XYZ file of C-alpha atoms in Angstrom:
633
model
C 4.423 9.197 -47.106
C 2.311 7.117 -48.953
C 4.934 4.707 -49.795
C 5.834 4.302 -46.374
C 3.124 3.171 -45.252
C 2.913 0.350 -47.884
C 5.822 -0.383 -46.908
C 4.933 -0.815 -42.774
C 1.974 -2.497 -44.117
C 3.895 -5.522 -45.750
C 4.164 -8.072 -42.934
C 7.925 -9.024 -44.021
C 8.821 -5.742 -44.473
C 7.599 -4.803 -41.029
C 9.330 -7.897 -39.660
C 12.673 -7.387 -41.284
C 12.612 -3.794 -39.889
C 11.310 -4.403 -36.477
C 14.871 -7.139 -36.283
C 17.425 -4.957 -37.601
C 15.968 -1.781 -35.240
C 15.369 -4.107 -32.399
C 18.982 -2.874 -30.900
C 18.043 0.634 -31.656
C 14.621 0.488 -29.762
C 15.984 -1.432 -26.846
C 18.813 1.559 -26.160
C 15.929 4.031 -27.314
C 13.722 2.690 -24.590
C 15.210 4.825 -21.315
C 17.891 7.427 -23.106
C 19.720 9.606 -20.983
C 18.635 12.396 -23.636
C 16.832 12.082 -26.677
C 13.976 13.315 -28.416
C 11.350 11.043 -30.770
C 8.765 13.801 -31.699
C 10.850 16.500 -33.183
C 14.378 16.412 -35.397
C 17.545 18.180 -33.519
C 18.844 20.947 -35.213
C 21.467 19.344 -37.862
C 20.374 15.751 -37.156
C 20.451 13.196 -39.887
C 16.389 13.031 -41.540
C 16.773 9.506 -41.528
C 17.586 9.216 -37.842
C 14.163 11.289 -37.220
C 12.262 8.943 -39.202
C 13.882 5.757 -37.705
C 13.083 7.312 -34.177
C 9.543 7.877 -35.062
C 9.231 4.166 -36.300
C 10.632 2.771 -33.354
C 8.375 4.497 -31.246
C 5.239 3.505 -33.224
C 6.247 0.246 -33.729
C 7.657 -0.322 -29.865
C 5.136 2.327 -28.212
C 8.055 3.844 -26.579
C 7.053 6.725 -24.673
C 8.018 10.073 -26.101
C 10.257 12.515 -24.724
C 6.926 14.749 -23.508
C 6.172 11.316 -21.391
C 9.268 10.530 -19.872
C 9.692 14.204 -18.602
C 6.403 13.140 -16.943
C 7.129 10.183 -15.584
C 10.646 10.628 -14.566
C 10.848 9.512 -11.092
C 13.048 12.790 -10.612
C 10.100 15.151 -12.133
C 7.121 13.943 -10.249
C 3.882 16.473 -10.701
C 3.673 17.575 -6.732
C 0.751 19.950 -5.581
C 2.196 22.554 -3.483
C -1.084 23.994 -2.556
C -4.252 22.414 -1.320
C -6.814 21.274 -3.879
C -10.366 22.582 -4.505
C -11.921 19.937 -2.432
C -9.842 21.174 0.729
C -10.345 24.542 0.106
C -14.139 23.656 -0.043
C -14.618 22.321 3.324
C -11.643 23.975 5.128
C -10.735 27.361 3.247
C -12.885 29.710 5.990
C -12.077 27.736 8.789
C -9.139 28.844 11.644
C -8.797 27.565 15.171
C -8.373 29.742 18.117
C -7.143 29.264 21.628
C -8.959 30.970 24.280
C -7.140 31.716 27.859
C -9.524 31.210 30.518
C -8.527 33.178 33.542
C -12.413 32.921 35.796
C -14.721 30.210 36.637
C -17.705 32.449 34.818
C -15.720 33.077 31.730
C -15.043 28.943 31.750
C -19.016 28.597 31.855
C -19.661 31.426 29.811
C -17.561 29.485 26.639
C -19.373 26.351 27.450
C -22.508 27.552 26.926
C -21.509 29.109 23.826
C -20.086 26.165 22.328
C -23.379 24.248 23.314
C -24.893 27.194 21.457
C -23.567 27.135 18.373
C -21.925 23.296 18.362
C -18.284 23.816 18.031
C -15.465 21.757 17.599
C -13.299 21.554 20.633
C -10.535 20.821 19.845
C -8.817 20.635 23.501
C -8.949 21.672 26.906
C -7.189 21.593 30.228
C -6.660 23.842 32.796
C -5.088 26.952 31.285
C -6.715 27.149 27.657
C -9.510 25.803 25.176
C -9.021 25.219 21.383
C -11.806 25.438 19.067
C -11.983 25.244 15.834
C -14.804 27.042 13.851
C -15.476 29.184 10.656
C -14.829 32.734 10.309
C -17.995 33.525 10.015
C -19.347 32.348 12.824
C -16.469 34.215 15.072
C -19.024 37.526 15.189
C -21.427 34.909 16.803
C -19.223 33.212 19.108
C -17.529 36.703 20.644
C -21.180 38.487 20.807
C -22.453 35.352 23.393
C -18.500 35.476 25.648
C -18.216 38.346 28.237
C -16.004 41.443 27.753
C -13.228 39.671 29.641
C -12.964 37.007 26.382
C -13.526 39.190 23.572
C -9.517 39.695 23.027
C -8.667 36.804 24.929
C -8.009 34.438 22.152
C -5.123 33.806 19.415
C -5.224 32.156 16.487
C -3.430 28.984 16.581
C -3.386 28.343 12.387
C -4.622 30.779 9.689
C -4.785 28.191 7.044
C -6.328 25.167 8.228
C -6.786 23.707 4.902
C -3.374 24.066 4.555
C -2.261 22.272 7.248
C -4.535 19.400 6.481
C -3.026 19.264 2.862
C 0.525 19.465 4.368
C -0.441 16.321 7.162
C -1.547 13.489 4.022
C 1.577 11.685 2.880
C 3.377 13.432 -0.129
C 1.766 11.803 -3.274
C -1.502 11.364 -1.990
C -3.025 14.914 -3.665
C -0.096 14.401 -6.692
C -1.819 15.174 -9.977
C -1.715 12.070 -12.132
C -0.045 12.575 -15.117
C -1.349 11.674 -18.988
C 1.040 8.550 -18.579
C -0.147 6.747 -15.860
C -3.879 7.431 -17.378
C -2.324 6.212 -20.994
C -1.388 3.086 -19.379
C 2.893 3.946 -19.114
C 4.536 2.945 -16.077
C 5.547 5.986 -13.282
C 7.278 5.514 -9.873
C 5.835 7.256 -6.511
C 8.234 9.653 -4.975
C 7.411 7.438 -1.520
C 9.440 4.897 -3.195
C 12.525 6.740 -2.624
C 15.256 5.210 -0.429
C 14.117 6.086 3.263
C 16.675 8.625 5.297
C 14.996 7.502 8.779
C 16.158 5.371 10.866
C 13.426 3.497 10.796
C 11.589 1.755 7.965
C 9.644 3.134 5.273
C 6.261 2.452 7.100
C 6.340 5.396 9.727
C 8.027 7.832 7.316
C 4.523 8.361 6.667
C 0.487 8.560 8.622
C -0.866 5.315 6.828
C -4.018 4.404 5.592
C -6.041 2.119 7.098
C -5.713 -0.054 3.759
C -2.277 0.325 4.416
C -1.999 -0.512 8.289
C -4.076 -3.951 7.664
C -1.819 -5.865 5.212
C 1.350 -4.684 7.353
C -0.159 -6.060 10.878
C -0.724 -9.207 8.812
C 2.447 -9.315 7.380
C 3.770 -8.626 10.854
C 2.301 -11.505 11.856
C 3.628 -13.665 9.093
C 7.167 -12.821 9.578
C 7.016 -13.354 13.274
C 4.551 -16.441 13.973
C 6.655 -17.520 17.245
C 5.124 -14.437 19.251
C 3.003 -12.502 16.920
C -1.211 -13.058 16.144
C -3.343 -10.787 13.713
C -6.865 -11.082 15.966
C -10.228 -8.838 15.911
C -11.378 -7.446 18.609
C -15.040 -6.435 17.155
C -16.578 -5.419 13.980
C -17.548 -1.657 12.828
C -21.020 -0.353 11.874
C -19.766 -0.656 8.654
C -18.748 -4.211 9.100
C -15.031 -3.703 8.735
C -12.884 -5.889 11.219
C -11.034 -3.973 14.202
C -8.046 -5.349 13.788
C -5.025 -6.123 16.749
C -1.623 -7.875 18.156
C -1.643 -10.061 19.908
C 2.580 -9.966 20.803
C 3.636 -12.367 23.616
C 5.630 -15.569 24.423
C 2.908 -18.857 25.627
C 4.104 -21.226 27.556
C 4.939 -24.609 25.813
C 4.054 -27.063 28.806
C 0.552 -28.371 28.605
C 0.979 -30.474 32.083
C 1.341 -27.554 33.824
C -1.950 -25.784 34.466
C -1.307 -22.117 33.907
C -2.362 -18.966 35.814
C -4.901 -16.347 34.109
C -2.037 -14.589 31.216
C -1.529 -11.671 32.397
C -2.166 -9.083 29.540
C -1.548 -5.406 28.568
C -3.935 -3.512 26.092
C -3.235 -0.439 24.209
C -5.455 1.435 22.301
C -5.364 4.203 19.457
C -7.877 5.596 17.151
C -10.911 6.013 19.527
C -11.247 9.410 17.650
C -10.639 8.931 13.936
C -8.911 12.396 13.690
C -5.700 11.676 15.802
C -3.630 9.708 13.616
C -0.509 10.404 15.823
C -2.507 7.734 18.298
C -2.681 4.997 15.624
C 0.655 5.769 14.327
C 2.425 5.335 17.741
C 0.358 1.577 18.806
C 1.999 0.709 15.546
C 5.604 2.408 16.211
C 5.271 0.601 19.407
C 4.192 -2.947 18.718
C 7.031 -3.089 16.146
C 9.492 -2.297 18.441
C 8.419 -4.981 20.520
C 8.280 -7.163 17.830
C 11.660 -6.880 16.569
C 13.240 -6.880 19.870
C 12.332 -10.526 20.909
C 15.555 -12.350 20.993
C 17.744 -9.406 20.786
C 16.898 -7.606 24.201
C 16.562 -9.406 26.964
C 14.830 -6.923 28.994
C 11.935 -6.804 25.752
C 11.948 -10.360 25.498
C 11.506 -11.133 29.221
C 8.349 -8.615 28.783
C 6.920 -10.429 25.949
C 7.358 -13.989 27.950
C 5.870 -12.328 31.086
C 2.764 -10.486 29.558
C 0.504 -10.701 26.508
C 0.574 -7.325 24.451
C -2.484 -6.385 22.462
C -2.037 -3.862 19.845
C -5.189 -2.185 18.671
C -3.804 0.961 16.098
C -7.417 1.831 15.885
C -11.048 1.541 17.576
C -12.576 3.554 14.940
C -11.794 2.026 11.739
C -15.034 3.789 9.764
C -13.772 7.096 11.126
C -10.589 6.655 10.149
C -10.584 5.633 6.689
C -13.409 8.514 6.387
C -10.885 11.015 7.547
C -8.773 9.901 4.802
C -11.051 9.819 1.852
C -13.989 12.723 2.881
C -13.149 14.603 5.975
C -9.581 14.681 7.999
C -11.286 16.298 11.063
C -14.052 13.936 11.729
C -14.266 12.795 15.502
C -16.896 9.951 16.019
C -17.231 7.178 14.842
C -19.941 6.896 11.463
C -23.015 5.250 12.548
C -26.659 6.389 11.940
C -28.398 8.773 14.609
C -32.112 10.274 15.138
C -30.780 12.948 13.120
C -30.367 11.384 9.379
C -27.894 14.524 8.540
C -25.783 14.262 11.688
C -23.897 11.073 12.330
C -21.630 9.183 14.616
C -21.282 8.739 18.411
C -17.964 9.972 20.489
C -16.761 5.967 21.318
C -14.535 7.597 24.132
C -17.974 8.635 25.509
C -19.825 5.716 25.591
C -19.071 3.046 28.152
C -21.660 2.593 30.513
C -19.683 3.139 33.702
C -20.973 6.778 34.516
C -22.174 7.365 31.630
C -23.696 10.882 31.154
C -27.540 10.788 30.886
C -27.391 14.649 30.443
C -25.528 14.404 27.444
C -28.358 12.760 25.515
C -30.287 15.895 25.387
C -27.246 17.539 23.041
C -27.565 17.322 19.383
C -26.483 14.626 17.631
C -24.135 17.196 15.696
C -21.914 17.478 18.735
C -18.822 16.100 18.291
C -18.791 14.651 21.918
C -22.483 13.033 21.747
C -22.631 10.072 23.607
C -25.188 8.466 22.200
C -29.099 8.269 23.632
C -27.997 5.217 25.992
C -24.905 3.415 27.443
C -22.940 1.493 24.801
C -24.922 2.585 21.829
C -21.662 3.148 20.143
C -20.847 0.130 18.023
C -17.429 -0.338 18.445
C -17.273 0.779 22.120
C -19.783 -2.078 22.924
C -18.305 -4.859 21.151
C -14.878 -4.298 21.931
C -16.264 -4.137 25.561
C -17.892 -7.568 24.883
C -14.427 -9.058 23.181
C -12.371 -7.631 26.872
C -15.496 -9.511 29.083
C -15.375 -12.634 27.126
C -11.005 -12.751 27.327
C -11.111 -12.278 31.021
C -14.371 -14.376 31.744
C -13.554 -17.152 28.943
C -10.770 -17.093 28.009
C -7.631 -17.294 30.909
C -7.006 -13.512 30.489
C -6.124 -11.446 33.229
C -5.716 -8.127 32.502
C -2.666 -6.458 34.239
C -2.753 -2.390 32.686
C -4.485 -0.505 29.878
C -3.178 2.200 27.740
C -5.552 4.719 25.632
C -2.848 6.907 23.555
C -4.780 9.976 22.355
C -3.915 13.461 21.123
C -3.345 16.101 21.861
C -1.444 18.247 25.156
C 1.334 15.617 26.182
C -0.619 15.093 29.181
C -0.673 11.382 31.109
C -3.880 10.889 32.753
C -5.233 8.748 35.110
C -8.825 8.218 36.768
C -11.579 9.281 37.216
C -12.577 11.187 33.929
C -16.170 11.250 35.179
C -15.489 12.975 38.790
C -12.913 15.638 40.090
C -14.676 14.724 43.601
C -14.237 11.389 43.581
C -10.806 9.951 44.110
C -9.650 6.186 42.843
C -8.930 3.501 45.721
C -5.533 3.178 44.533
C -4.693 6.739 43.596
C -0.994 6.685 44.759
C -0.042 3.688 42.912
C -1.971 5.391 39.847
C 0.320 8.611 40.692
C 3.401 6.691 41.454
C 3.476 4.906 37.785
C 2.060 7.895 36.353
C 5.211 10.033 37.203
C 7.118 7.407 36.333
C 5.631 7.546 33.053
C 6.214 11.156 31.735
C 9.724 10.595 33.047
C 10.443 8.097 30.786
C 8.524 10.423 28.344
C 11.221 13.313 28.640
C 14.449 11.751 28.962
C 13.492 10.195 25.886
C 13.356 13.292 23.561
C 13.292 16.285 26.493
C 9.413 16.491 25.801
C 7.399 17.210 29.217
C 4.407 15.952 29.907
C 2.129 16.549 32.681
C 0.705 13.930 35.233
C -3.086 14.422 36.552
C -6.706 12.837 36.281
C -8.386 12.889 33.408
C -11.041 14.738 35.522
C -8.515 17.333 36.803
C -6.698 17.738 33.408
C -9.175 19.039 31.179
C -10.786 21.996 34.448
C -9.267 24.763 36.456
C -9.955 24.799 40.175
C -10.915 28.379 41.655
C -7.484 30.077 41.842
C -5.528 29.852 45.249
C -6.001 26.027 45.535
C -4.029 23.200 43.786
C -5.338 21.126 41.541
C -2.866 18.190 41.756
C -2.872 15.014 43.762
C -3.656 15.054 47.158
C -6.223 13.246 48.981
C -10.474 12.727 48.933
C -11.008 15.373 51.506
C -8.848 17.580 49.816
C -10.396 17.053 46.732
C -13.687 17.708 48.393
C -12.826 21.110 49.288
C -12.177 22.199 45.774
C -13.968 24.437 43.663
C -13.563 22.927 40.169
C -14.918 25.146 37.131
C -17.393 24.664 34.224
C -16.173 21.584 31.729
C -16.004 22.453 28.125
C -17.732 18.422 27.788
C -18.740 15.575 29.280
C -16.157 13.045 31.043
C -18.206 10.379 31.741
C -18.488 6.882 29.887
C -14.853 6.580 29.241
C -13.134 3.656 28.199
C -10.541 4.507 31.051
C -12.659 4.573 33.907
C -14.309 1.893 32.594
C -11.492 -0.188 32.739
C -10.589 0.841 35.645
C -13.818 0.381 37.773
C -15.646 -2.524 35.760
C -12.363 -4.813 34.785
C -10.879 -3.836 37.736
C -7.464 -3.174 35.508
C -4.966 -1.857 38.542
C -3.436 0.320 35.955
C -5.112 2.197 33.720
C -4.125 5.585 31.723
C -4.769 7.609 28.876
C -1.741 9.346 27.432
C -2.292 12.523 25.584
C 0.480 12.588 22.970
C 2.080 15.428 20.817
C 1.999 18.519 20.544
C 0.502 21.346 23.184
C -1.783 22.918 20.184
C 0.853 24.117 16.919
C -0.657 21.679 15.161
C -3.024 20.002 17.112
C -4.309 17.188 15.292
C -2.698 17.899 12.222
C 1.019 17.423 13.115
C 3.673 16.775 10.977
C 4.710 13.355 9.902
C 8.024 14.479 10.844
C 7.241 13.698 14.043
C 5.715 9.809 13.914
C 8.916 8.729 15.141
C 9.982 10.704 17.823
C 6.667 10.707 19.180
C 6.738 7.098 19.182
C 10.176 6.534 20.655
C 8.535 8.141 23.726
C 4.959 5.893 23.101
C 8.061 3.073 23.780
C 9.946 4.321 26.576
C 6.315 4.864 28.471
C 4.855 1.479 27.633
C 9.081 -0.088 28.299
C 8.597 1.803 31.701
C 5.355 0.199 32.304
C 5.886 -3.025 31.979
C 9.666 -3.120 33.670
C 7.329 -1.807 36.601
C 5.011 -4.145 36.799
C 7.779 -6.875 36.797
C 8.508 -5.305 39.888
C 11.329 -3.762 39.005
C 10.759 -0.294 40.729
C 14.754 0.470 41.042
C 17.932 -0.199 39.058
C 17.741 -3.650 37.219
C 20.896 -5.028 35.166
C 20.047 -6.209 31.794
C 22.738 -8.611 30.257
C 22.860 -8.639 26.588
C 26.421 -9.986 25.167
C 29.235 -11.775 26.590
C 32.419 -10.759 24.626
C 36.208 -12.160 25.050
C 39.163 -9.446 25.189
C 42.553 -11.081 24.301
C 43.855 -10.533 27.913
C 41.075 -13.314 28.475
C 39.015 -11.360 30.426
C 34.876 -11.470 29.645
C 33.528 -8.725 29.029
C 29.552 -8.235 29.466
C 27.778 -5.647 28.416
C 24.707 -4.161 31.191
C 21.673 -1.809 30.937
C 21.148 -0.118 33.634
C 17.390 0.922 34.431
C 17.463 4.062 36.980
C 14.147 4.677 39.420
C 11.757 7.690 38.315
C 12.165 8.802 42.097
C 16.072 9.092 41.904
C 18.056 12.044 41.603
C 20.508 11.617 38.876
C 23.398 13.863 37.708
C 23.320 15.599 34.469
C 26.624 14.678 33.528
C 28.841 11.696 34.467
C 32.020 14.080 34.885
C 34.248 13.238 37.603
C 31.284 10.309 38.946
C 32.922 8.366 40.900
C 30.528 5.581 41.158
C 31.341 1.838 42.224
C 28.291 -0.706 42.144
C 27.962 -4.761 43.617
C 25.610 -6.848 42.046
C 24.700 -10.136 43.396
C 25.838 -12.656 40.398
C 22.963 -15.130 41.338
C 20.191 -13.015 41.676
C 22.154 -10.333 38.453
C 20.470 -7.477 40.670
C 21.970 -4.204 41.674
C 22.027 -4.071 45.474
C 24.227 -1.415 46.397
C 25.723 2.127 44.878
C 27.895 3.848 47.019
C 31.648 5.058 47.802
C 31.305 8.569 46.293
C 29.529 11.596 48.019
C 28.102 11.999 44.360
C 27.089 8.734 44.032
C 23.860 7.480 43.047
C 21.327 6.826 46.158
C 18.972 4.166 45.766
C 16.233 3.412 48.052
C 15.101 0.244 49.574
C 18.384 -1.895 48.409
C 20.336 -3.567 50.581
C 23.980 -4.873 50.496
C 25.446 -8.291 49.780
C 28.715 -10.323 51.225
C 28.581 -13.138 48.840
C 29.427 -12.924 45.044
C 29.945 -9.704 44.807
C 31.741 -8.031 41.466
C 32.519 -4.636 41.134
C 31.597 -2.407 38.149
C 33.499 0.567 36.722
C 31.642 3.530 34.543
C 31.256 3.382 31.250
C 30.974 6.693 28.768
C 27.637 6.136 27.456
C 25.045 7.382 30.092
C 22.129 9.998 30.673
C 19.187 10.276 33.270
C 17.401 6.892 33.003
C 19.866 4.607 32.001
C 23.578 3.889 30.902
C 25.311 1.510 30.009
C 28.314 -0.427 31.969
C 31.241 -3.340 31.675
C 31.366 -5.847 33.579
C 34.899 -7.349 34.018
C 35.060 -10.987 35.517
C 37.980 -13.174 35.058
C 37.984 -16.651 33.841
C-alpha cells in the first residue's frame, strides 16, 4: 500500500494513469450495474483496485450514492414528520348537524367560549376543527340535543396536511445532495396531466411569482405582471392584468371595462389561489385560438390576483398550513393577524372588536385595519377614480361547500337593489359549474348561505318583504366588512360574487392536489359564463373558429354553440331532429325549430334574409355542442 501511494503521489505517474483510465472513468461514471467499494465474487483484484482509483481520482460517486440518488429510488416520507405531528397529531375536525335555532346559538357561544376554528358553515352543518382534548369542554357547554350530534370528518389531521404539500417537499435529503452530488426531484418526472407541470401541484408562493412573470414575458401583447398593494411584511401582492387595449390614440376611449378575481383572502385555501391561476392561464393561452376567449379579452380587462394574503400564505407553507388571517401585529403580542375578508368598512362589525384577537374571524379594532384589505381597497379607488377603469363584475373564489354566493353577507334582512339580476347570473353560474364536471353547487346570499331560517319557511330568493318575515338563526361569525359587499355597495360593481369552491367538507381545506384541475376547469366555465353574459349574450351565440375545404368544394366551418342556463336541454342527442337559421351578417342564432323535441329558445326571433341551415353534429352535451356549417362556394 505504501508503494501505491508513492506512486499516486508522482505527478507523471498520476497523469499517465488518469489518461489511459480516462475511458474507464467516463463509462464508470453512470453504470447500469457496478460496484466501486467492494470486489465481486471472482472479479479480477486488479479491476477492484482500478475501480477504487478511478473513483478517488474522478470522485465518482459510489454504488451506496447512486442507489441514493437514483432518480428511480428517491427517499419519500410516507408518514408525517415530527413537526406535523407536533402541532397537528391531537387535533380532528368534527361536523355538527344543527337541527334548532337554540342548538345554532348554543354552538356559537361555545365556540366564542373556547375560540375554535370554524372551519365552515351553512345551513345544514358546522365544521370545527379543535383538539381532542378540548372535545370534553366543548360537549359539556352544547345541550343534550348536540352531544351525539356530530361526526368526525378526519381522524388524522396531520395526516392529511402531510398528504396536501407537493410530493418532495417533506423528502428526506439524502447524504448526496448534502455531500455536494447531483440528485433529480421526483416532480421532474414527465407530467401525465393534461395540463402542464405547474398545476400538477399547490405551489408556493416563491413558486407562483416567477411563473406570473414569466407569464407575462411570453405573452407581452395582452399580458402585465402589476401590484395591487404591499403586505405587512412588505412583500408585493402580485396580479394580471390579461386584456386586449385599443391601439387608436385619436379616439378617446370609454372607462375599460374590467373584471377582478380574487383568491387567497384566507391563506389556508390554496384551492382559491390555485384556480385564479388555472384560470388566467387559460385565458392566456386562448387569445388567438378561440374566438369567443379572445373577443373577451378585447372587450374586458381581466385582473388576476392568486392571492390577497401573501404573508399568510407563504406562512402556511413554511410554519402552519391552517393559518387563516393574515400576519400582522395585534394588542395581543401572542395572537396575530386580522380576517382580511372581515375588514372592509362597508358594515363593518363594531361588535366583533370586543372578540379576542385569537379568533380566527377578528376583524380588527376598526374598519380597514387589515393591511392588505385597505390597500388593495386604495389600488381599486385609485383605477376607477384615476385611472379610466370601470369595473364591470368581481369574483372572490374561496373554499370550501361549492356554494356561489351573492350579496349581502352583512344582512339576511336586507335585500340588494338588483337581486334578480344577481340571481339570474348566479344560476347561470353553478350551471356552467356542473355541466362542466357534474359537480353541484348551490346559489344563495352570502347572508343566507352560511344560517338556517326557523323550519317551515324557505330560505331562498324571494323578495324584501319576504325576507322580512323570516326567522333567521344564530351565525357561527360575523358577515360584515366583506370584500363582496363592499364591492358591491361602495364600487357599485353590478356583479359581484363569491364562489365557494371544492369540496362539501372530506377534505375541507386540505384537498387533494388531484383535484387543482378539475376544480379549475369549472373556476373557467364560471368566469367563461360570466363574461359571455355580460357581452350580452344571454342565449345561443355561434362561435366560428376554422374554415376548412372538403374536396367536393364545399366549406366547411366549424361552430360553438353556447346554450342559455334557463333552457331545457335533452340529455342525449338521439333521434334530435334539430334544424337551426343563423343570420350570416349578424353570425347569430335566431331560430331553432322543426322538431317537437327541438330546442326552445326564448326571446329570438326569425329571419328571411341570408339564412343557412345547419345539420347536427355528434359532439354535444347540456351547454354546448358543436356543429358544421355547409355553404357552397
Amino acid at each position: 500500500m505504501k508503494h501505491l501511494h508513492r506512486i499516486l503521489n508522482s505527478t507523471p505517474t498520476a497523469l499517465l494513469l488518469s489518461l489511459a483510465l480516462l475511458p474507464v472513468a467516463q463509462s464508470l461514471a453512470y453504470p447500469a450495474s457496478s460496484t466501486f467499494s467492494r470486489p465481486l465474487q471472482g472479479r479480477w483484484p486488479w479491476a477492484y483496485l482500478r475501480d477504487n482509483v478511478v473513483r478517488l481520482v474522478w470522485n465518482v460517486p459510489s454504488e451506496d450514492q447512486l442507489r441514493i440518488t437514483s432518480p428511480q429510488t428517491p427517499i419519500p416520507i410516507s408518514n408525517p414528520p415530527p413537526s406535523l405531528l407536533e402541532r397537528y397529531g391531537g387535533d380532528l375536525v368534527l361536523r355538527f348537524e344543527i337541527k334548532s335555532a337554540a342548538e345554532a346559538s348554543a354552538l356559537a357561544e361555545a365556540i366564542n367560549v373556547l375560540f375554535l376554528d370554524v372551519w365552515e358553515f351553512t345551513r345544514e352543518w358546522v365544521d370545527i376543527r379543535l383538539s381532542k382534548d378540548v372535545v370534553p369542554s366543548l360537549l359539556g357547554l352544547l345541550p343534550d340535543s348536540l352531544q351525539h350530534a356530530h361526526t368526525p370528518l378526519m381522524h388524522d389531521l396531520a395526516q392529511a396536511i402531510f398528504e396536501s404539500y407537493p410530493s418532495a417537499t417533506f423528502e428526506e435529503t439524502p447524504p448526496s445532495v448534502r455531500d455536494g452530488y447531483r440528485t433529480f426531484s421526483p416532480d421532474l418526472h414527465p407530467s401525465t396531466d393534461e395540463t402542464n407541470i405547474f398545476f400538477r401541484n399547490y405551489q408556493p408562493l416563491s413558486v407562483i411569482v416567477p411563473w406570473m412573470r414569466l407569464m407575462s414575458s411570453l405573452f407581452p401583447t395582452h399580458v402585465r405582471m402589476i401590484n395591487v398593494g404591499l403586505s405587512y411584511e412588505g412583500r408585493d401582492i402580485p396580479a394580471l392584468r390579461v386584456g386586449v387595449h385599443p391601439t387608436n390614440s385619436d379616439k378617446p376611449t370609454a372607462p375599460r371595462k374590467t373584471i377582478i378575481i380574487t383568491g387567497g383572502s384566507h391563506a389556508r385555501e390554496w384551492i382559491s389561489t390555485s384556480s385564479v391561476n388555472y384560470v388566467a392561464y387559460s385565458f392566456i393561452t386562448a387569445y388567438g385560438k378561440s374566438q369567443s376567449m379572445t373577443k373577451l379579452l378585447e372587450k374586458f380587462d381581466w385582473v388576476f390576483i392568486p392571492t390577497l394574503n401573501p404573508d399568510g400564505y407563504v406562512y402556511t407553507w413554511e410554519s402552519d398550513r391552517l393559518w387563516r388571517k393574515n400576519r400582522q401585529q395585534t394588542t395581543l403580542r401572542f395572537c396575530k393577524g386580522v380576517d382580511l375578508d372581515r375588514a372592509y368598512d362597508f358594515e363593518w362589525d363594531s361588535s366583533s372588536s370586543k372578540n379576542n384577537p385569537c379568533s380566527e374571524s377578528f376583524s380588527g379594532e376598526g374598519p380597514f385595519q387589515g393591511v392588505e384589505s385597505r390597500r388593495f381597497a386604495n389600488w381599486v379607488r385609485n383605477e376607477t377614480e384615476h385611472n379610466n377603469v370601470e369595473i364591470v363584475s368581481f369574483l372572490d373564489f374561496h373554499s370550501y361547500s361549492q356554494q356561489v354566493l351573492y350579496p349581502y353577507s352583512f344582512s339576511c334582512t336586507s335585500a340588494p337593489p338588483s337581486l334578480e339580476n344577481l340571481e339570474e347570473l348566479a344560476i347561470g353560474l353553478a350551471k356552467a359549474i356542473r355541466v362542466t364536471n357534474g359537480q353541484t353547487y348551490g346559489v344563495t346570499s352570502a347572508c343566507e348561505g352560511s344560517v338556517s331560517v326557523t323550519k317551515g319557511q324557505s330560505a331562498g330568493g324571494g323578495n324584501k318583504e319576504a325576507k322580512g318575515n323570516k326567522k333567521f338563526w344564530p351565525r357561527m361569525e360575523t358577515g360584515g366588512g366583506s370584500a363582496l359587499d363592499w364591492f358591491y355597495h361602495d364600487i357599485k360593481v353590478r356583479y359581484a360574487y363569491q364562489i365557494k369552491l371544492r369540496d362539501t367538507g372530506s377534505y375541507g381545506f386540505l384537498l387533494p392536489s388531484k383535484n387543482i384541475v378539475p376544480t379549475g376547469k369549472e373556476a373557467l366555465s364560471a368566469v367563461h359564463y360570466l363574461g359571455e353574459f355580460l357581452l350580452g349574450n344571454k342565449g345561443i351565440e355561434v362561435d366560428d373558429k376554422d374554415v376548412l375545404t372538403s374536396p367536393d368544394g364545399i366549406e366547411k366551418e366549424e361552430h360553438k354553440m353556447h346554450y342559455p342556463a334557463k333552457a331545457e336541454v335533452p340529455e342525449s342527442t338521439a333521434n334530435f331532429p334539430l334544424k337551426i337559421v343563423v343570420d350570416n351578417k349578424q353570425n347569430q342564432l335566431l331560430t331553432s325549430h322543426t322538431s317537437p323535441n327541438a330546442v326552445k329558445v326564448e326571446g329570438l326571433g326569425t329571419t328571411e334574409e341570408g339564412e343557412e341551415e345547419f345539420e347536427e353534429d355528434e359532439s354535444y352535451n347540456s351547454m354546448s355542442w358543436e356543429l358544421k356549417r355547409r355553404r357552397k362556394r
